[in-house]
Tab-separated table of C-alpha atoms in Angstrom:
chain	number	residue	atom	x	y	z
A	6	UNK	CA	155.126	128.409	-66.149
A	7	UNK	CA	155.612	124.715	-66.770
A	8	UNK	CA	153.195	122.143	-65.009
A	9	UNK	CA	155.905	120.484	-62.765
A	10	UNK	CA	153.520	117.530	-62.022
A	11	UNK	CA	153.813	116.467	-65.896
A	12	UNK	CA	155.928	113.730	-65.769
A	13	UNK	CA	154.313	112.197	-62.878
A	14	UNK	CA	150.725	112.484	-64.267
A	15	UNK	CA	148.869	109.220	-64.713
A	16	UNK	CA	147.827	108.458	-67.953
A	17	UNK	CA	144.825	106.289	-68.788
A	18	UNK	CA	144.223	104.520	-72.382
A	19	UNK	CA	141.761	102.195	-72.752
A	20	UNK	CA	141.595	100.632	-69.290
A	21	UNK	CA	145.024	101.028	-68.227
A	22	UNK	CA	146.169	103.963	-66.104
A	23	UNK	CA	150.298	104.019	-66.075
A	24	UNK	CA	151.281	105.905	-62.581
A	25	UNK	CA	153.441	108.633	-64.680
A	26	UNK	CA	154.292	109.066	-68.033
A	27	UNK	CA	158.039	107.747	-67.563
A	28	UNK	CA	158.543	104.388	-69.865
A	29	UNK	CA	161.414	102.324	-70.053
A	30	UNK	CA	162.415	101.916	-73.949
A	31	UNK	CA	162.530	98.392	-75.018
A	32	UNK	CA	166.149	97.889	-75.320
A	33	UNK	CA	167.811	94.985	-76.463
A	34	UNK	CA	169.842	92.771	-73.673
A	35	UNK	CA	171.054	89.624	-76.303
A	36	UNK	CA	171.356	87.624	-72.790
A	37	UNK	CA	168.496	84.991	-73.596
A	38	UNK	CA	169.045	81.386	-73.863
A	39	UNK	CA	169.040	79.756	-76.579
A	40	UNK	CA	165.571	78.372	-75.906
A	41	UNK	CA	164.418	81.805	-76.297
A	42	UNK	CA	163.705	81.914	-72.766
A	43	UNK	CA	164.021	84.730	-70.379
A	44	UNK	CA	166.696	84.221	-67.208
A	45	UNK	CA	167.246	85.824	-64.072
A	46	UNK	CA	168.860	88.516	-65.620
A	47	UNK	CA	165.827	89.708	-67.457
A	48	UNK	CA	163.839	90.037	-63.949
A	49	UNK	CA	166.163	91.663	-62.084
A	50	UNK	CA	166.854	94.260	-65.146
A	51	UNK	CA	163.255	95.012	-65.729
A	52	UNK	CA	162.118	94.853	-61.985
A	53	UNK	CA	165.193	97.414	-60.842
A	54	UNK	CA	163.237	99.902	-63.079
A	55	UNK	CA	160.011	98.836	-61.608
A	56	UNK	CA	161.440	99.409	-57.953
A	57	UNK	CA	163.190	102.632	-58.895
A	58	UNK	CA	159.517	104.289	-60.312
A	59	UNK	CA	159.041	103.785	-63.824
A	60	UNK	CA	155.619	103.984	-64.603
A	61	UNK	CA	155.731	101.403	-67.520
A	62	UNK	CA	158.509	98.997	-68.396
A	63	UNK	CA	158.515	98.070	-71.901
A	64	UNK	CA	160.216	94.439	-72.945
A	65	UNK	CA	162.883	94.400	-75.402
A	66	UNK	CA	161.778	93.304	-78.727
A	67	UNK	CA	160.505	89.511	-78.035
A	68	UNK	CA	160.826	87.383	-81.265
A	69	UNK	CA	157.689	85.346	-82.786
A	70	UNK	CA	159.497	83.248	-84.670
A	71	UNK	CA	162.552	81.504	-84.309
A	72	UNK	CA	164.019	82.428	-88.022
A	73	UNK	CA	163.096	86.292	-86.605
A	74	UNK	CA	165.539	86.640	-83.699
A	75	UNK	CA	167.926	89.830	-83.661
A	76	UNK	CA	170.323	87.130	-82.697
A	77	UNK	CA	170.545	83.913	-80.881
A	78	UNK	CA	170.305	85.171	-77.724
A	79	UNK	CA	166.868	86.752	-78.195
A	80	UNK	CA	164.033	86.661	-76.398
A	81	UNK	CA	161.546	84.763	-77.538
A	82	UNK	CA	157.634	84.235	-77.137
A	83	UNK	CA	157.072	81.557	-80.052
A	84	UNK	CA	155.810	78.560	-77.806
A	85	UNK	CA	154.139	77.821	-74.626
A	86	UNK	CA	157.554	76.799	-73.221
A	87	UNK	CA	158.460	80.548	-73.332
A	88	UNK	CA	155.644	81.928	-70.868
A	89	UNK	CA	156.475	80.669	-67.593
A	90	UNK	CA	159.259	82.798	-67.176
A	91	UNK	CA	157.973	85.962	-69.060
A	92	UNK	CA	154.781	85.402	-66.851
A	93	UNK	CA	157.361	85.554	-63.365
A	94	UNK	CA	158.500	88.963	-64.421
A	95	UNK	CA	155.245	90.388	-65.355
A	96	UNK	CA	154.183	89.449	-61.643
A	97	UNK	CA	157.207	91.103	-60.070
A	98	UNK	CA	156.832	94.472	-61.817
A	99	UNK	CA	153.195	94.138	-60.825
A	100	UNK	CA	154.179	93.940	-57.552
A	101	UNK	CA	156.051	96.867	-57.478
A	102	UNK	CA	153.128	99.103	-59.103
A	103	UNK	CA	154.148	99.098	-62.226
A	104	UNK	CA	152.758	98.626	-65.686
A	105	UNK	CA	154.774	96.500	-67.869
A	106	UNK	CA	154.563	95.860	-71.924
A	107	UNK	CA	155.839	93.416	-74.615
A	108	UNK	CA	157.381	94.546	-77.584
A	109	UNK	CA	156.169	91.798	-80.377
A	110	UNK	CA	159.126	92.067	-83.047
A	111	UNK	CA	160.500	89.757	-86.027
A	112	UNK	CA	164.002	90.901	-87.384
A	113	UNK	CA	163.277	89.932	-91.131
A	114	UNK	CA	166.371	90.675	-93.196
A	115	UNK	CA	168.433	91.849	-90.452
A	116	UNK	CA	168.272	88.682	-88.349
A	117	UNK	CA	171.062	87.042	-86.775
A	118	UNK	CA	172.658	90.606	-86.721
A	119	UNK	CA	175.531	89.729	-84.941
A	120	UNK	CA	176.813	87.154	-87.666
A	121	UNK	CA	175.702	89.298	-90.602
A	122	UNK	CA	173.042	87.341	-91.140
A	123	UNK	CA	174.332	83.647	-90.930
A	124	UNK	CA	172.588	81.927	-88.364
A	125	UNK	CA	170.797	78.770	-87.490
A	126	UNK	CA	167.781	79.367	-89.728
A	127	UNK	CA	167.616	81.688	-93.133
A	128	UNK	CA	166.772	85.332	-92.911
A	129	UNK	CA	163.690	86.372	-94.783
A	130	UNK	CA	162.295	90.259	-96.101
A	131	UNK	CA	159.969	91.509	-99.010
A	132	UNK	CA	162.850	90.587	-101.316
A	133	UNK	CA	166.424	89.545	-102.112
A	134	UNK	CA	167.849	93.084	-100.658
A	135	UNK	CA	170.704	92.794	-98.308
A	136	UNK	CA	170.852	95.005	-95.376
A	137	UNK	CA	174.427	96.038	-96.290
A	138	UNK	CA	177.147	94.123	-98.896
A	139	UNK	CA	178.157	91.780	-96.503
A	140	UNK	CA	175.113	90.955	-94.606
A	141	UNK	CA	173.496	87.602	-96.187
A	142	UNK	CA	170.699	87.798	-98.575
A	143	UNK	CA	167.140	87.092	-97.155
A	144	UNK	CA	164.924	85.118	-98.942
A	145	UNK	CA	161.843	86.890	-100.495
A	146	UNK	CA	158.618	85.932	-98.748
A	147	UNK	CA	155.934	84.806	-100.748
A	148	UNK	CA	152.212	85.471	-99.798
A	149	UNK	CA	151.947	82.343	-97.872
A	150	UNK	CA	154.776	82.772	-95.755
A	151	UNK	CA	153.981	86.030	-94.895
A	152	UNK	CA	150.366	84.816	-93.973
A	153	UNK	CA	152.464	82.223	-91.648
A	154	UNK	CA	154.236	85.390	-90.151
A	155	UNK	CA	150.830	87.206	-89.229
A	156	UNK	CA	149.589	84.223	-87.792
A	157	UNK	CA	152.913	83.870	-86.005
A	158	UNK	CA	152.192	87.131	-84.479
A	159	UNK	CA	148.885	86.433	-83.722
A	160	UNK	CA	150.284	83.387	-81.330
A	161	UNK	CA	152.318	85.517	-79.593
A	162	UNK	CA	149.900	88.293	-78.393
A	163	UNK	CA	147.550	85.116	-77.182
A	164	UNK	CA	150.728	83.991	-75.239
A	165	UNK	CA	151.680	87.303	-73.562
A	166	UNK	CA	148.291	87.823	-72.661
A	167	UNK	CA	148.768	84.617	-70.579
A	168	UNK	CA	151.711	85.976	-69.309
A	169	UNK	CA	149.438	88.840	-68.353
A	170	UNK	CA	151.564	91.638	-69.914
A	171	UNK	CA	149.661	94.674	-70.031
A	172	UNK	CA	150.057	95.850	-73.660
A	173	UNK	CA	151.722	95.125	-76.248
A	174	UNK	CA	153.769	96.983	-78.975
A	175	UNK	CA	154.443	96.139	-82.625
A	176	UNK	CA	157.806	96.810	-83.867
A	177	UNK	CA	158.061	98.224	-86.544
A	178	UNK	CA	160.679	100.168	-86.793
A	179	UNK	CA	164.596	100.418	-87.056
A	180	UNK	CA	164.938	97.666	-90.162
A	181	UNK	CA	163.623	94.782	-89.252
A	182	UNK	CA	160.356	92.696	-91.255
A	183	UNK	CA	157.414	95.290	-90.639
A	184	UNK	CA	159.488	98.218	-91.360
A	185	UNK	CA	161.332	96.982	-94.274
A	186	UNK	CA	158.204	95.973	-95.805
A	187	UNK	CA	156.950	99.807	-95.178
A	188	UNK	CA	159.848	102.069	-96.865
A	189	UNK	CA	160.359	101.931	-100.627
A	190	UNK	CA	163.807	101.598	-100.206
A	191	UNK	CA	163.659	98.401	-99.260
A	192	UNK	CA	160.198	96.952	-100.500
A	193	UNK	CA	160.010	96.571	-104.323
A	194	UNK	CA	157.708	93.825	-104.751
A	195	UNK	CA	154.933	94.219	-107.316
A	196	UNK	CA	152.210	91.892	-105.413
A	197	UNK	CA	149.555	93.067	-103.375
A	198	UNK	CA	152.478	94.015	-100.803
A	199	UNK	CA	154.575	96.134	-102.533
A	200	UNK	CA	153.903	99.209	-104.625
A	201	UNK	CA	151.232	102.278	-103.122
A	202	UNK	CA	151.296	103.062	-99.434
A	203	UNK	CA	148.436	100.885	-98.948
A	204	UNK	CA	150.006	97.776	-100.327
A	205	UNK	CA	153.298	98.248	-98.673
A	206	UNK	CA	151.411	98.782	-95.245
A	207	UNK	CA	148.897	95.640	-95.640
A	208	UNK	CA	151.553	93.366	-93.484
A	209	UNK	CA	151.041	95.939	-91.222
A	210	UNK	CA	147.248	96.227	-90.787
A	211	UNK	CA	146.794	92.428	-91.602
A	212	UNK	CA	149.176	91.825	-88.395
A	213	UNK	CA	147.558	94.687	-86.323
A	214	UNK	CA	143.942	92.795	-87.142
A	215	UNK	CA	145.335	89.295	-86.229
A	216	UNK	CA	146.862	90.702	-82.773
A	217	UNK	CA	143.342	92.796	-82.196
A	218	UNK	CA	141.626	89.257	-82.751
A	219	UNK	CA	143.065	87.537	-79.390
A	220	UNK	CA	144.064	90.675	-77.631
A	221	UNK	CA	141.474	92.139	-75.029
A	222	UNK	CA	139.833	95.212	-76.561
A	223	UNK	CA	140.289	96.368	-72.861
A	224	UNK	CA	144.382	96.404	-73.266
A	225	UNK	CA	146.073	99.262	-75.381
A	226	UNK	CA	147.782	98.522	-78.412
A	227	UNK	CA	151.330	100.546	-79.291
A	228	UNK	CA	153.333	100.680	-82.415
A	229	UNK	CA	156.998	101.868	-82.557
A	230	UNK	CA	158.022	103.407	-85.799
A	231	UNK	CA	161.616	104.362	-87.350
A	232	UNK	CA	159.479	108.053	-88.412
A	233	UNK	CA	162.401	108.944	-90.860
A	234	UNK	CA	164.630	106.554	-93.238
A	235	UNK	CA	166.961	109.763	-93.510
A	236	UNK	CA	167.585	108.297	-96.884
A	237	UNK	CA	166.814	110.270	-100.360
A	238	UNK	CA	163.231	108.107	-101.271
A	239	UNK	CA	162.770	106.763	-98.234
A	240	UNK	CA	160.143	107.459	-95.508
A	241	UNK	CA	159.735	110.644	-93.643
A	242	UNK	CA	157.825	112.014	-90.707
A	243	UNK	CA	154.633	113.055	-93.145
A	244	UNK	CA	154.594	109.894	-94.394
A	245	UNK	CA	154.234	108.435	-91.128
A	246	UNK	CA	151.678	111.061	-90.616
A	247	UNK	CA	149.066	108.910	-92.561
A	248	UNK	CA	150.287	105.863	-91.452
A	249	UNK	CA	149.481	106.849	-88.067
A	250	UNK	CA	145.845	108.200	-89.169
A	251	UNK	CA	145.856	104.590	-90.989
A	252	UNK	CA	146.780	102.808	-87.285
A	253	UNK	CA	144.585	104.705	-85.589
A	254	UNK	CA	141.734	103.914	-87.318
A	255	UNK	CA	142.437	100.443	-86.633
A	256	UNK	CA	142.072	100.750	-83.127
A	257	UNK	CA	146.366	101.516	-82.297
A	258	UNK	CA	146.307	103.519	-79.100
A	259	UNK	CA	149.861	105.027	-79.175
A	260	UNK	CA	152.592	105.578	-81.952
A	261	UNK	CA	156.592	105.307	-80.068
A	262	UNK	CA	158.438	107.427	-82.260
A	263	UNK	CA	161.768	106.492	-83.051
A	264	UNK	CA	163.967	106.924	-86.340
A	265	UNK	CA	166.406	105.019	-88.310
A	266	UNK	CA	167.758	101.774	-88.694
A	267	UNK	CA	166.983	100.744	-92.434
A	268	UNK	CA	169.882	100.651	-93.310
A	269	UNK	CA	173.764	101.164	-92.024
A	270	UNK	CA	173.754	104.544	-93.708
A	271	UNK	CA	169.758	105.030	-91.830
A	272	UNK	CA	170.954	107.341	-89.472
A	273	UNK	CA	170.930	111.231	-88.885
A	274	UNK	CA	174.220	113.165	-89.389
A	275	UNK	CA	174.346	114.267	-86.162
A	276	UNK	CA	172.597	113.644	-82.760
A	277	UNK	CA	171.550	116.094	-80.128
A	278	UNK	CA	169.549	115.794	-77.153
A	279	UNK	CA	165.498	114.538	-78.228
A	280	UNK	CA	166.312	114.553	-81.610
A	281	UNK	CA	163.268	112.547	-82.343
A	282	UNK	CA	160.718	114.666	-80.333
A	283	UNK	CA	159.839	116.609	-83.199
A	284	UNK	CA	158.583	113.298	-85.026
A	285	UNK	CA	156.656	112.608	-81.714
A	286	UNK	CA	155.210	116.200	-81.638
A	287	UNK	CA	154.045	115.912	-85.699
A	288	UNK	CA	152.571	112.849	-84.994
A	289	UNK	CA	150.624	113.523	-82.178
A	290	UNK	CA	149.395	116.777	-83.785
A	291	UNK	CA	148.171	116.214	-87.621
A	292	UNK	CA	147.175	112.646	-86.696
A	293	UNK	CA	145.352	113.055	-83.431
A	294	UNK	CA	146.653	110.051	-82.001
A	295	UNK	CA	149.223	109.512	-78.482
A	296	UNK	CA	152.731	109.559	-79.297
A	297	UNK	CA	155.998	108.371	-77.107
A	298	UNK	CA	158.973	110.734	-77.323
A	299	UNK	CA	162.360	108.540	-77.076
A	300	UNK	CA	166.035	109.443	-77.650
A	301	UNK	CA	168.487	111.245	-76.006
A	302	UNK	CA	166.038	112.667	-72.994
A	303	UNK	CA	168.212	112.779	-70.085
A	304	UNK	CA	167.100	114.928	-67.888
A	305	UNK	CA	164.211	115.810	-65.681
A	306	UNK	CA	163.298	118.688	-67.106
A	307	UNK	CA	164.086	117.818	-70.607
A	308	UNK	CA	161.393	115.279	-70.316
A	309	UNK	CA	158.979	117.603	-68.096
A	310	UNK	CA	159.144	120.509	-70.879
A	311	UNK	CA	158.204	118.177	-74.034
A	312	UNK	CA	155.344	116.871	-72.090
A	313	UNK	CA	154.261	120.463	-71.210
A	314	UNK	CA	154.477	121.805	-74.451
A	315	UNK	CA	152.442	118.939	-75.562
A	316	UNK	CA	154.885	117.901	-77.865
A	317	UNK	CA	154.557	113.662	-76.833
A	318	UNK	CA	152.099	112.021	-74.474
A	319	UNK	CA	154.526	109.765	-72.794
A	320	UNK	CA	158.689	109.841	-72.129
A	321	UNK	CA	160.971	106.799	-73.253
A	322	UNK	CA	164.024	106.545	-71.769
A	323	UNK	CA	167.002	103.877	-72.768
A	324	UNK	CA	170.355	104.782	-71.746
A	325	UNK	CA	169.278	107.256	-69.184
A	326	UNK	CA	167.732	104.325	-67.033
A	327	UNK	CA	170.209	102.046	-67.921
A	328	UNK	CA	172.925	104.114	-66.145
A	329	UNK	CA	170.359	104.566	-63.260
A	330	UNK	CA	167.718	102.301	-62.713
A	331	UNK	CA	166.129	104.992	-59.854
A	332	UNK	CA	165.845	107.553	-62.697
A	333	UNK	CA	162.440	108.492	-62.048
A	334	UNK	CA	162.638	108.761	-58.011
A	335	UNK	CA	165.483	111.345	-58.785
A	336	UNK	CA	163.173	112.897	-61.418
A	337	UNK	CA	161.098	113.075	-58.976
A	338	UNK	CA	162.779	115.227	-56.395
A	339	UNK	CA	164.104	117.482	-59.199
A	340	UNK	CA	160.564	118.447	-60.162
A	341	UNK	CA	159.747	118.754	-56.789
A	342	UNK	CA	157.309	115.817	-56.747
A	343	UNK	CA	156.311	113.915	-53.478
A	344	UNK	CA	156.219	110.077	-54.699
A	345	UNK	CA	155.994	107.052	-52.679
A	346	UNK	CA	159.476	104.953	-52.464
A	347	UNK	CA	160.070	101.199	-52.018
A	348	UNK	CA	159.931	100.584	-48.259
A	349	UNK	CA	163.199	98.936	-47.612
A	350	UNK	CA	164.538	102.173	-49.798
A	351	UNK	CA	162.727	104.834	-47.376
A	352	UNK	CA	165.877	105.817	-45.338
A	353	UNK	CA	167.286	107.019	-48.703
A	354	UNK	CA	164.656	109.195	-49.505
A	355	UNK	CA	165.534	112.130	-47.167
C-alpha cells in the first residue's frame, strides 16, 4: 500500500529542508523588461504558488549574460541593478513558507529564440552549428570567451545569494550553451572542450567549481539535464548516468531530469503522462544521487506513486500549476493530507 504522506514529506539536503517534495518547474514567462529586471508580474506568479503550497518554487531560467537571453524579455541576474527586485520576491515566498530557487541559464546558440536568433547582441555555441536552417549562426567560442562565460556564472550565483535565493540550479539542458557543449551532435570542437566525455563536460565542471567558489557549502546545488537528445548519436539516459556520477562527485546535490530540446527534431515521437520519470528513476538508481521527476505529472496520485516507488526524490510540475496555482492544497486533500492553509484562505478549506 502506497505511503500517502509521500508527497508531503519534507526533504532535507544539505541544510535546507523543503516542506514537501512538490516543486514548481522553472518555466519561462518572456515578461521581463528589457533591463533584465523582474516586474510585478514575476512576484505575483511565483508567490501564488508559494500561497497555494508548493514546497519549492524554482525561477525560470535567469540569464548571466546579456548576449545569453532566451529572448529580450528574459530575466536577467548579470548586474547589481538586477537584485533588488529578485531579492523582493525571494522575501515574499519566504514569507509564505516556502523555499524558492534560481535557475542560472545562458541560451548559447539558441538565443534570441523568438527572432531566430537575430537580436541585439550575437549568439554564441561550441561552433558555427545553427540550431535549425533558418536560425542565425552563433559564433564559435574560443577558450577565452568561454572562461568569460564561467566567470559570468560565477557573478551570478554571488548575486542571487544576495538576493538570498535558496539554491540554485544550472541549466543545462533543452539546447542552450551547457547542453550544446555536452551532446556530440552539436559539439565538434577538437580543443580541450570538444572530443571524449570529459572534454565535452569541462564547461560543465569548470562552471559547477566557479559557482561552488561563492556559493555557501551550506546551500544545495541542482542541475537540470535534457537526459535524452532522442537523436541517432546523440546523448541518452546512460550517458547521463556518468555524468551524474561525474556531478556528484563535485558536490551537485540533485539532477532535474528533463529531455529534449537540442534541436527542433529533439523531441520524443509521442508524449504520455511522466514520460521522463524513467530518466529520473535511472538516474537516481545507478548514480546514487537525488533526482527531480518533471513532465506531464498531473495528478495527485501520479506524483504520490513515482515518489513511492522510489522512482524520483522530488515532483516538478509546469503546466499543472500553471492552470492552478493551489495545486498542492488540492493534492493535498486528495491524498488525504491535513496541511496548514493561508489564513485569509481558511474558509475555503472545508
Amino acid at each position: 500500500m502506497l505511503n500517502l504522506a509521500a508527497l508531503f514529506t519534507p526533504l532535507t539536503l544539505r541544510s535546507l529542508t523543503l516542506p514537501n517534495r512538490i516543486v514548481m518547474s522553472p518555466m519561462w514567462q518572456d515578461i521581463a523588461g528589457l533591463d533584465g529586471k523582474a516586474t510585478d508580474w514575476h512576484l505575483v506568479h511565483l508567490g501564488a504558488r508559494a500561497v497555494g503550497g508548493v514546497g519549492l518554487i524554482m525561477q525560470e531560467a535567469t540569464a548571466v549574460e546579456s548576449r545569453g537571453r532566451i529572448g529580450t524579455a528574459d530575466l536577467g541576474i548579470w548586474n547589481d541593478e538586477q537584485v533588488p527586485p529578485l531579492r523582493r520576491m525571494v522575501d515574499f515566498v519566504h514569507s509564505q513558507g516556502a523555499t524558492i530557487g534560481i535557475q542560472l541559464a545562458h541560451a548559447g546558440r539558441k538565443a534570441w529564440g523568438v527572432t531566430k536568433g537575430i537580436g541585439p547582441e550575437p549568439i554564441v555555441g561550441p561552433g558555427p552549428l545553427r540550431f535549425s536552417p533558418s536560425f542565425a549562426e552563433p559564433q564559435e567560442l574560443d577558450q577565452a570567451e568561454i572562461s568569460q562565460i564561467v566567470a559570468s556564472f560565477q557573478a551570478a550565483a554571488r548575486r542571487a545569494l544576495a538576493a538570498g535565493y535558496d539554491l540554485v540550479e544550472l541549466h543545462g539542458a533543452h539546447g542552450y550553451l551547457l547542453h550544446s557543449f555536452l551532446s556530440p551532435l552539436t559539439n565538434q570542437r577538437t580543443d580541450e572542450y570538444g572530443g571524449s566525455l570529459t572534454n565535452r563536460m569541462r564547461l560543465w565542471v569548470e562552471t559547477v567549481q566557479a559557482i561552488q567558489a561563492v556559493w555557501p557549502a551550506e546551500k544545495p546545488l541542482f542541475v537540470r539535464i535534457s537526459g535524452t537528445d532522442y537523436l541517432p548519436g546523440g546523448l541518452t539516459p546512460t550517458v547521463h548516468v556518468e555524468v551524474a556520477r561525474i556531478l556528484k562527485e563535485l558536490g551537485v546535490d540533485l539532477i532535474d531530469c528533463s529531455s529534449g530540446g537540442l534541436t527542433p527534431a529533439s523531441k520524443p515521437a509521442t508524449l504520455e503522462p511522466g514520460y521522463q520519470v524513467s530518466i529520473a528513476e535511472l538516474i537516481r538508481r545507478e548514480a546514487g544521487i537525488a533526482t527531480g521527476a518533471v513532465g506531464l505529472i498531473t495528478e495527485a496520485n501520479q506524483a504520490e506513486q513515482i515518489l513511492a516507488q522510489g522512482q524520483a526524490d522530488l515532483i516538478l510540475l509546469g503546466r499543472a500549476l500553471l492552470r492552478n496555482p493551489n495545486w498542492a492544497l488540492h493534492a493535498a486533500r486528495t491524498l488525504g493530507v491535513d496541511i496548514p492553509w493561508p489564513g485569509p484562505y481558511v474558509t475555503a478549506k472545508v
